CSV table of C-alpha atoms in Angstrom, one decimal:
chain,number,residue,atom,x,y,z
J,283,HIS,CA,-22.9,1.8,-11.1
J,284,GLN,CA,-26.3,0.3,-11.9
J,285,TRP,CA,-28.1,2.8,-9.8
J,286,ALA,CA,-30.4,3.9,-12.7
J,287,GLU,CA,-31.6,0.4,-13.2
J,288,ALA,CA,-32.1,-0.2,-9.5
J,289,LYS,CA,-34.1,3.0,-9.2
J,290,THR,CA,-36.3,1.9,-12.1
J,291,LEU,CA,-36.9,-1.5,-10.6
J,292,SER,CA,-37.7,0.1,-7.2
J,293,GLY,CA,-40.2,2.5,-8.9
J,294,GLN,CA,-41.9,-0.4,-10.6
J,295,VAL,CA,-42.2,-2.3,-7.3
J,296,LEU,CA,-43.6,0.7,-5.5
J,297,ALA,CA,-46.1,1.4,-8.3
J,298,VAL,CA,-47.6,-2.0,-7.6
J,299,ALA,CA,-47.0,-2.1,-3.8
J,300,PRO,CA,-46.5,1.5,-2.5
J,301,GLU,CA,-46.3,0.2,1.1
J,302,TYR,CA,-43.4,-2.1,0.4
J,303,TYR,CA,-41.1,0.0,2.6
J,304,ASP,CA,-37.9,-2.0,2.0
J,305,ALA,CA,-38.0,-1.0,-1.7
J,306,ARG,CA,-38.6,2.6,-0.7
J,307,VAL,CA,-35.7,2.6,1.7
J,308,LEU,CA,-33.5,1.1,-1.1
J,309,LEU,CA,-34.6,3.9,-3.4
J,310,ALA,CA,-33.7,6.4,-0.7
J,311,ARG,CA,-30.3,4.8,-0.2
J,312,ILE,CA,-29.6,5.1,-4.0
J,313,TYR,CA,-30.5,8.8,-3.8
J,314,ALA,CA,-28.2,9.2,-0.8
J,315,TRP,CA,-25.3,7.5,-2.7
J,316,GLU,CA,-25.9,10.0,-5.5
J,317,LYS,CA,-25.9,12.8,-2.9
J,318,ASN,CA,-29.4,13.7,-3.8
J,319,TYR,CA,-30.3,14.1,-0.2
J,320,THR,CA,-33.6,16.0,-0.9
J,321,GLU,CA,-35.2,13.0,-2.7
J,322,ALA,CA,-33.7,10.6,-0.1
J,323,ARG,CA,-35.4,12.6,2.6
J,324,LYS,CA,-38.8,12.5,0.8
J,325,GLU,CA,-38.7,8.7,0.5
J,326,LEU,CA,-37.6,8.1,4.1
J,327,LYS,CA,-40.3,10.5,5.4
J,328,THR,CA,-42.9,8.5,3.6
J,329,VAL,CA,-41.7,5.4,5.4
J,330,LEU,CA,-41.3,6.9,8.8
J,331,ASP,CA,-44.7,8.7,8.7
J,332,LYS,CA,-46.3,5.3,8.3
J,333,GLU,CA,-43.9,3.2,10.3
J,334,PRO,CA,-41.9,5.4,12.7
J,335,SER,CA,-40.0,2.4,14.1
J,336,HIS,CA,-38.7,1.1,10.8
J,337,ARG,CA,-35.1,0.3,11.8
J,338,GLU,CA,-33.3,0.7,8.4
J,339,ALA,CA,-35.2,3.9,7.6
J,340,ILE,CA,-34.1,5.4,10.9
J,341,GLU,CA,-30.5,4.5,10.4
J,342,LEU,CA,-30.4,5.8,6.8
J,343,SER,CA,-32.2,9.0,7.9
J,344,VAL,CA,-29.5,9.6,10.5
J,345,ASP,CA,-26.8,8.9,7.8
J,346,VAL,CA,-28.4,11.3,5.3
J,347,GLU,CA,-28.4,14.2,7.7
J,348,PHE,CA,-24.9,13.4,8.9
J,349,TRP,CA,-23.5,13.1,5.4
J,350,SER,CA,-25.1,16.4,4.5
J,351,ALA,CA,-23.6,18.0,7.7
J,352,GLN,CA,-27.1,18.6,9.2
J,353,TYR,CA,-25.9,17.5,12.6
J,354,TYR,CA,-28.8,18.9,14.7
J,355,ASP,CA,-31.3,17.1,12.5
J,356,ALA,CA,-29.2,13.9,12.7
J,357,LEU,CA,-29.2,14.2,16.4
J,358,THR,CA,-32.9,14.6,16.6
J,359,ILE,CA,-33.5,11.5,14.4
J,360,VAL,CA,-31.1,9.3,16.3
J,361,ASN,CA,-32.7,10.2,19.6
J,362,GLN,CA,-36.1,9.2,18.1
J,363,GLY,CA,-34.5,5.9,17.0
J,364,LEU,CA,-33.2,5.3,20.5
J,365,TYR,CA,-36.7,5.8,21.8
J,366,TYR,CA,-37.7,2.6,19.9
J,367,TYR,CA,-34.3,0.8,20.2
J,368,ASN,CA,-33.0,1.8,23.7
J,369,ASN,CA,-29.3,1.2,24.2
J,370,ASP,CA,-28.8,-0.1,20.6
J,371,LYS,CA,-25.0,0.0,20.1
J,372,ASP,CA,-25.1,1.0,16.4
J,373,LEU,CA,-27.4,3.9,17.1
J,374,ILE,CA,-25.4,4.8,20.2
J,375,MET,CA,-22.2,5.0,18.0
J,376,LYS,CA,-24.0,7.1,15.4
J,377,LYS,CA,-25.0,9.5,18.2
J,378,VAL,CA,-21.4,9.6,19.5
J,379,LYS,CA,-20.1,10.4,16.0
J,380,ILE,CA,-22.7,13.2,15.6
J,381,LEU,CA,-21.8,14.7,19.0
J,382,LEU,CA,-18.1,14.6,18.2
J,383,ALA,CA,-18.7,16.3,14.9
J,384,MET,CA,-20.6,19.0,16.8
J,385,GLY,CA,-17.6,19.4,19.2
J,386,LYS,CA,-19.6,18.0,22.2
J,387,GLU,CA,-17.0,15.7,23.6
J,388,ASP,CA,-18.3,15.7,27.1
J,389,GLU,CA,-21.8,14.7,26.0
J,390,ALA,CA,-20.3,11.9,23.7
J,391,ARG,CA,-18.4,10.6,26.7
J,392,GLU,CA,-21.5,10.6,28.9
J,393,VAL,CA,-23.5,8.6,26.2
J,394,MET,CA,-20.7,6.0,25.9
J,395,SER,CA,-20.3,5.7,29.7
J,396,ALA,CA,-24.1,5.1,30.1
J,397,TYR,CA,-23.9,2.4,27.4
J,398,LEU,CA,-21.0,0.7,29.1
J,399,ASP,CA,-22.9,0.6,32.3
J,400,ALA,CA,-25.6,-1.4,30.6
J,401,TYR,CA,-23.3,-3.4,28.4
J,402,PRO,CA,-19.8,-3.5,29.9
J,403,ASN,CA,-18.2,-5.7,27.2
J,404,SER,CA,-18.2,-3.4,24.2
J,405,PRO,CA,-14.5,-3.0,23.0
J,406,GLU,CA,-15.5,-0.5,20.3
J,407,VAL,CA,-17.1,1.8,22.9
J,408,LYS,CA,-14.1,1.2,25.3
J,409,ARG,CA,-11.7,2.2,22.5
J,410,LYS,CA,-13.6,5.3,21.7
J,411,LEU,CA,-13.9,6.2,25.4
J,412,ALA,CA,-10.1,5.7,25.8
J,413,GLN,CA,-9.6,8.3,23.0
J,414,LEU,CA,-11.7,10.8,25.0
J,415,GLU,CA,-10.1,10.3,28.4
J,416,LYS,CA,-8.9,13.4,30.0
J,417,TYR,CA,-5.3,12.5,29.4
J,418,LYS,CA,-4.5,13.7,25.9
J,419,ASN,CA,-0.7,13.4,26.1
J,420,ARG,CA,1.8,10.7,26.8
J,421,ILE,CA,5.5,10.3,27.0
J,422,ALA,CA,6.9,6.8,26.6
J,423,LEU,CA,10.1,4.7,26.5
J,424,GLU,CA,10.4,1.5,24.5
J,425,TYR,CA,13.1,-1.1,24.4
J,426,THR,CA,13.4,-4.1,22.1
J,427,ILE,CA,15.9,-7.0,22.0
J,428,ASP,CA,15.9,-9.5,19.2
J,429,GLY,CA,18.3,-12.2,18.2
J,430,PHE,CA,19.4,-15.8,17.5
J,431,ASP,CA,22.3,-18.1,18.4
J,432,LYS,CA,22.7,-20.3,15.4
J,433,PRO,CA,25.0,-20.6,13.5
J,434,TYR,CA,26.5,-17.7,15.5
J,435,PRO,CA,25.1,-15.2,18.1
J,436,TYR,CA,23.6,-12.1,16.7
J,437,ARG,CA,21.6,-9.5,18.7
J,438,TRP,CA,19.7,-6.3,17.8
J,439,HIS,CA,19.1,-3.7,20.6
J,440,MET,CA,16.7,-0.8,19.9
J,441,ALA,CA,15.3,1.9,22.2
J,442,SER,CA,12.9,4.8,21.6
J,443,ALA,CA,11.7,7.9,23.3
J,444,GLN,CA,8.3,9.0,22.2
J,445,TYR,CA,5.7,11.8,22.6
J,446,GLN,CA,2.1,11.2,21.7
J,447,ARG,CA,-0.8,13.7,21.4
J,448,GLU,CA,-4.5,12.8,21.1
J,449,ALA,CA,-6.2,15.7,19.3
J,450,LYS,CA,-9.7,16.3,18.0
J,451,TRP,CA,-8.6,15.4,14.5
J,452,GLY,CA,-6.4,12.5,15.2
J,453,THR,CA,-3.4,11.0,17.0
J,454,TYR,CA,0.2,12.3,16.5
J,455,LEU,CA,3.5,10.8,17.6
J,456,ALA,CA,7.1,12.0,17.5
J,457,LYS,CA,10.0,9.5,18.2
J,458,VAL,CA,13.7,9.4,18.6
J,459,ASN,CA,15.1,5.9,18.0
J,460,THR,CA,18.5,4.5,18.6
J,461,GLY,CA,19.9,1.0,17.8
J,462,LYS,CA,22.9,-1.2,17.9
J,463,ALA,CA,23.7,-4.6,16.6
J,464,PHE,CA,26.1,-7.2,18.0
J,465,PHE,CA,27.7,-10.0,16.0
J,466,ARG,CA,29.2,-12.6,18.3
J,467,GLU,CA,31.1,-10.4,20.9
J,468,PHE,CA,31.7,-7.6,18.4
J,469,THR,CA,29.5,-4.5,17.8
J,470,THR,CA,28.7,-4.2,14.2
J,471,PHE,CA,28.7,-0.4,14.4
J,472,ASN,CA,31.2,1.7,16.3
J,473,ASN,CA,28.5,3.9,17.8
J,474,PRO,CA,24.7,3.6,18.3
J,475,ASP,CA,22.8,5.0,15.3
J,476,TRP,CA,19.9,7.3,15.5
J,477,GLN,CA,16.6,7.9,13.7
J,478,ILE,CA,13.9,10.5,14.0
J,479,GLU,CA,10.4,9.4,13.2
J,480,ALA,CA,6.9,10.7,13.1
J,481,ASP,CA,3.5,8.9,13.0
J,482,ALA,CA,0.1,10.4,12.5
J,483,TYR,CA,-3.4,9.1,12.4
J,484,PRO,CA,-5.5,12.0,11.0
J,485,ILE,CA,-9.3,11.5,11.1
J,486,LEU,CA,-10.8,12.4,7.7
J,487,ASN,CA,-14.4,11.7,8.7
J,488,PRO,CA,-16.0,9.6,11.4
J,489,ASN,CA,-15.6,6.4,9.4
J,490,LEU,CA,-12.1,7.0,7.9
J,491,TYR,CA,-8.7,7.7,9.3
J,492,VAL,CA,-5.2,7.4,7.8
J,493,TYR,CA,-1.9,6.1,9.1
J,494,LEU,CA,1.0,8.2,8.0
J,495,ASN,CA,4.7,7.6,8.8
J,496,TYR,CA,8.1,9.1,8.0
J,497,GLY,CA,11.5,8.5,9.5
J,498,TYR,CA,15.0,9.7,8.7
J,499,SER,CA,18.4,8.3,9.8
J,500,TRP,CA,21.9,9.6,9.2
J,501,GLY,CA,23.5,6.3,10.2
J,502,SER,CA,23.8,2.7,8.9
J,503,PHE,CA,21.6,0.8,11.3
J,504,PHE,CA,18.2,2.3,10.2
J,505,PRO,CA,17.1,2.9,6.7
J,506,ARG,CA,18.0,6.4,5.4
J,507,HIS,CA,14.3,7.1,4.7
J,508,ARG,CA,11.2,5.2,5.9
J,509,ALA,CA,7.6,6.1,4.9
J,510,GLY,CA,4.2,4.6,5.2
J,511,ILE,CA,0.5,5.3,4.3
J,512,GLU,CA,-2.6,3.3,5.1
J,513,PRO,CA,-6.2,4.4,5.1
J,514,PHE,CA,-8.6,2.6,7.6
J,515,LEU,CA,-12.3,2.5,6.9
J,516,THR,CA,-14.9,1.6,9.5
J,517,LEU,CA,-17.8,-0.5,8.2
J,518,PRO,CA,-21.1,-1.7,9.7
J,519,LYS,CA,-21.2,-4.7,12.0
J,520,ASN,CA,-17.9,-3.7,13.8
J,521,TRP,CA,-15.7,-4.3,10.7
J,522,GLU,CA,-12.7,-2.3,9.7
J,523,ILE,CA,-10.6,-2.6,6.6
J,524,SER,CA,-7.4,-1.0,5.4
J,525,LEU,CA,-5.0,-1.0,2.4
J,526,GLY,CA,-1.7,0.7,2.2
J,527,GLY,CA,2.1,0.4,2.0
J,528,ARG,CA,5.5,1.0,3.5
J,529,TYR,CA,8.7,2.1,1.8
J,530,MET,CA,12.3,2.0,3.0
J,531,TYR,CA,15.4,3.4,1.3
J,532,TYR,CA,18.9,2.3,2.1
J,533,GLU,CA,22.2,3.6,0.9
J,534,PRO,CA,23.1,1.3,-2.0
J,535,ASN,CA,25.6,-1.5,-1.3
J,536,ASP,CA,26.6,-4.8,-2.9
J,537,GLU,CA,24.3,-6.9,-0.7
J,538,LEU,CA,21.0,-5.0,-0.6
J,539,SER,CA,18.8,-3.2,-3.0
J,540,SER,CA,18.4,0.4,-2.0
J,541,ASP,CA,14.5,0.3,-2.3
J,542,VAL,CA,12.1,-1.8,-0.4
J,543,PHE,CA,8.4,-1.7,-1.2
J,544,ILE,CA,5.8,-3.3,1.0
J,545,LEU,CA,2.1,-3.7,0.2
J,546,THR,CA,-0.2,-4.5,3.2
J,547,GLY,CA,-3.7,-4.1,4.5
J,548,SER,CA,-6.0,-5.6,7.1
J,549,ALA,CA,-9.5,-6.9,7.8
J,550,SER,CA,-10.5,-6.5,11.5
J,551,LYS,CA,-13.7,-7.2,13.5
J,552,TYR,CA,-14.8,-6.7,17.0
J,553,ILE,CA,-16.9,-9.5,18.6
J,554,LYS,CA,-18.1,-8.5,22.0
J,555,SER,CA,-14.8,-8.0,24.1
J,556,ASN,CA,-12.6,-9.5,21.4
J,557,TRP,CA,-10.7,-8.0,18.5
J,558,LEU,CA,-9.6,-10.2,15.5
J,559,SER,CA,-7.5,-9.0,12.6
J,560,PHE,CA,-5.8,-10.5,9.6
J,561,ARG,CA,-2.9,-8.8,7.8
J,562,PRO,CA,-0.8,-9.9,4.8
J,563,TYR,CA,2.5,-8.3,3.6
J,564,TYR,CA,3.8,-8.4,0.1
J,565,VAL,CA,7.5,-7.3,-0.1
J,566,PHE,CA,9.4,-6.3,-3.2
J,567,ILE,CA,13.2,-5.9,-2.9
J,568,GLY,CA,14.9,-5.4,-6.3
J,569,ASN,CA,14.0,-8.5,-8.3
J,570,THR,CA,12.9,-10.6,-5.2
J,571,PHE,CA,9.4,-11.0,-3.8
J,572,SER,CA,8.3,-12.4,-0.4
J,573,GLN,CA,5.0,-12.6,1.4
J,574,SER,CA,3.8,-13.1,5.0
J,575,TYR,CA,0.5,-13.5,6.7
J,576,TYR,CA,-0.4,-12.6,10.3
J,577,PHE,CA,-3.5,-13.2,12.5
J,578,HIS,CA,-3.9,-11.0,15.5
J,579,TYR,CA,-6.2,-11.4,18.5
J,580,ARG,CA,-7.0,-9.3,21.6
J,581,HIS,CA,-9.4,-9.7,24.5
J,582,TYR,CA,-10.3,-6.4,26.2
J,583,PHE,CA,-10.9,-6.2,29.9
J,584,LYS,CA,-12.7,-3.5,31.9
J,585,THR,CA,-11.2,-0.5,30.0
J,586,GLY,CA,-10.0,0.0,26.5
J,587,TYR,CA,-6.5,0.3,27.9
J,588,ASN,CA,-6.3,-3.3,29.3
J,589,TYR,CA,-6.1,-6.3,27.0
J,590,LEU,CA,-4.3,-9.7,26.5
J,591,GLY,CA,-3.7,-11.0,23.1
J,592,GLY,CA,-1.2,-12.4,20.6
J,593,ALA,CA,-0.4,-13.2,17.0
J,594,LEU,CA,0.4,-16.1,14.8
J,595,GLY,CA,2.2,-15.7,11.5
J,596,ILE,CA,4.0,-17.2,8.6
J,597,GLY,CA,6.8,-15.2,7.2
J,598,SER,CA,8.6,-12.2,8.7
J,599,ASN,CA,6.6,-9.2,9.9
J,600,PRO,CA,7.9,-6.0,8.2
J,601,ASP,CA,6.5,-3.9,11.1
J,602,ASP,CA,8.8,-5.6,13.6
J,603,PRO,CA,11.4,-3.3,15.2
J,604,SER,CA,14.4,-5.3,13.9
J,605,ILE,CA,13.2,-5.1,10.3
J,606,LYS,CA,12.3,-1.4,10.7
J,607,ALA,CA,15.9,-1.1,11.9
J,608,GLY,CA,17.4,-2.7,8.8
J,609,ASP,CA,17.4,-6.5,9.2
J,610,VAL,CA,15.8,-6.7,5.7
J,611,SER,CA,17.4,-10.0,4.9
J,612,ARG,CA,14.8,-11.6,7.1
J,613,LEU,CA,12.0,-10.7,4.7
J,614,SER,CA,12.8,-13.5,2.3
J,615,ILE,CA,13.3,-16.1,5.0
J,616,THR,CA,10.8,-18.8,5.9
J,617,THR,CA,9.5,-18.1,9.4
J,618,TYR,CA,6.8,-19.4,11.7
J,619,ARG,CA,6.1,-17.1,14.6
J,620,ALA,CA,4.0,-16.8,17.7
J,621,ARG,CA,3.8,-13.7,19.9
J,622,LEU,CA,2.2,-12.7,23.2
J,623,ASP,CA,0.8,-9.1,23.5
J,624,PHE,CA,-0.2,-7.7,26.9
J,625,GLN,CA,-1.2,-4.1,28.0
J,626,HIS,CA,-2.3,-2.8,31.3
J,627,LEU,CA,-3.0,0.5,33.0
J,628,ILE,CA,-1.0,0.9,36.2
J,629,GLY,CA,-2.8,3.2,38.6
J,630,THR,CA,-4.3,6.1,36.5
J,631,ARG,CA,-1.3,7.5,34.7
J,632,PHE,CA,1.1,4.7,33.8
J,633,LEU,CA,0.6,2.4,30.8
J,634,PHE,CA,2.7,-0.8,30.5
J,635,ARG,CA,2.8,-3.0,27.4
J,636,THR,CA,5.0,-5.9,26.3
J,637,PHE,CA,5.4,-8.2,23.3
J,638,ILE,CA,7.2,-11.5,23.7
J,639,GLY,CA,7.7,-13.6,20.5
J,640,ILE,CA,9.4,-16.8,19.4
J,641,SER,CA,10.1,-17.8,15.8
J,642,ALA,CA,11.2,-20.9,14.0
J,643,GLU,CA,13.4,-19.3,11.3
J,644,LYS,CA,15.0,-21.1,8.4
J,645,TYR,CA,18.8,-20.6,7.8
J,646,TYR,CA,21.5,-22.3,5.7
J,647,ASP,CA,24.1,-24.3,7.6
J,648,PHE,CA,27.3,-23.9,5.6
J,649,ARG,CA,29.0,-26.5,7.7
J,650,ASN,CA,26.6,-29.3,6.7
J,651,PHE,CA,25.4,-27.6,3.5
J,652,GLU,CA,21.7,-27.9,4.4
J,653,ASN,CA,18.7,-25.8,5.4
J,654,LYS,CA,17.8,-25.9,9.1
J,655,PHE,CA,15.5,-24.1,11.4
J,656,ARG,CA,16.7,-22.0,14.4
J,657,PRO,CA,14.8,-20.5,17.3
J,658,ARG,CA,14.7,-16.7,17.3
J,659,THR,CA,13.3,-14.7,20.2
J,660,ASP,CA,12.3,-11.1,20.7
J,661,ALA,CA,10.9,-9.0,23.5
J,662,THR,CA,9.6,-5.4,23.6
J,663,PHE,CA,8.9,-3.4,26.7
J,664,TYR,CA,6.9,-0.1,26.6
J,665,ILE,CA,6.1,2.2,29.5
J,666,ALA,CA,4.1,5.5,29.1
J,667,TYR,CA,3.1,8.3,31.4
J,668,LEU,CA,-0.3,9.8,30.6
J,669,PHE,CA,-1.1,13.5,31.3
């Protein structure tokens, strides 16, 4: 870090122009990064005593008190900021984070509801409100079919029963999955295979949560072990980034390496009622390497539950159910894919979601000894009961 040099330069500027507040705020920010909150407070107080509506000084003062776990002081300052910048979304979200850290969920919900009344098209607030809805539990059923017809018919059928819990410190899911594959008119396995799986999204702090996954199967359809980890970091200006990986282990055989490693991440942004995200995948299977890139989009409607979106991608998506189930050979195949994504709350307790996708997938035609493209379709249907 070049913090020492930056502090020296800031001090030189302030020696000549002590009322150059941007330099003083920068100095306070460096102190805050160094966790020297006492000095940071002194510099910020100097600015706010002279210019109490200084926007950057207000935001940084809130952050300093929040980072040092002085939640009541942070709440006081953010309320002062909202006096000057009424209904400012960034300050509103800071206030919500403070209230949640203090365990005041009802007050946080009231703040966000009031903001949505004034600005009904904020997907970030809608998403946070959805997390605070009175229904903290859901049970769900999910069914996926995926397949192609050339050069022969092949189908994957997968179903899942799930339980999800929204807790103060994150979201947690338990799943029981079953699957079966059909080659022409024959079933590739004598009986459906089963997998138990758990997902978790623990919140480490208001700006950081982590995706965790583990699954185990005692059959041949799913990988023996499946695991994943991916931290997500919320940034200013409605940005979110992540970086993580997936791992799958199969019982060794002559056709497939037993270990599959996947490196992935994402860069996402909310723009009014829209969510945009870019996600690459880098897949390592034995000595082979493949990559794919996906762009996702959603438009949110009245609540955080309802949206319409889709995805465009090049390469196979390792998070697709068929690849989770073991169709790993697809990961090295050239694919161009489009998918529709729709979710809607039915009444007050039922949530419906569907994915419908179509791909142009390269395959080798042994009859004509040439590469061709075949259409491949998939559909997923999800229904949940909230309580």
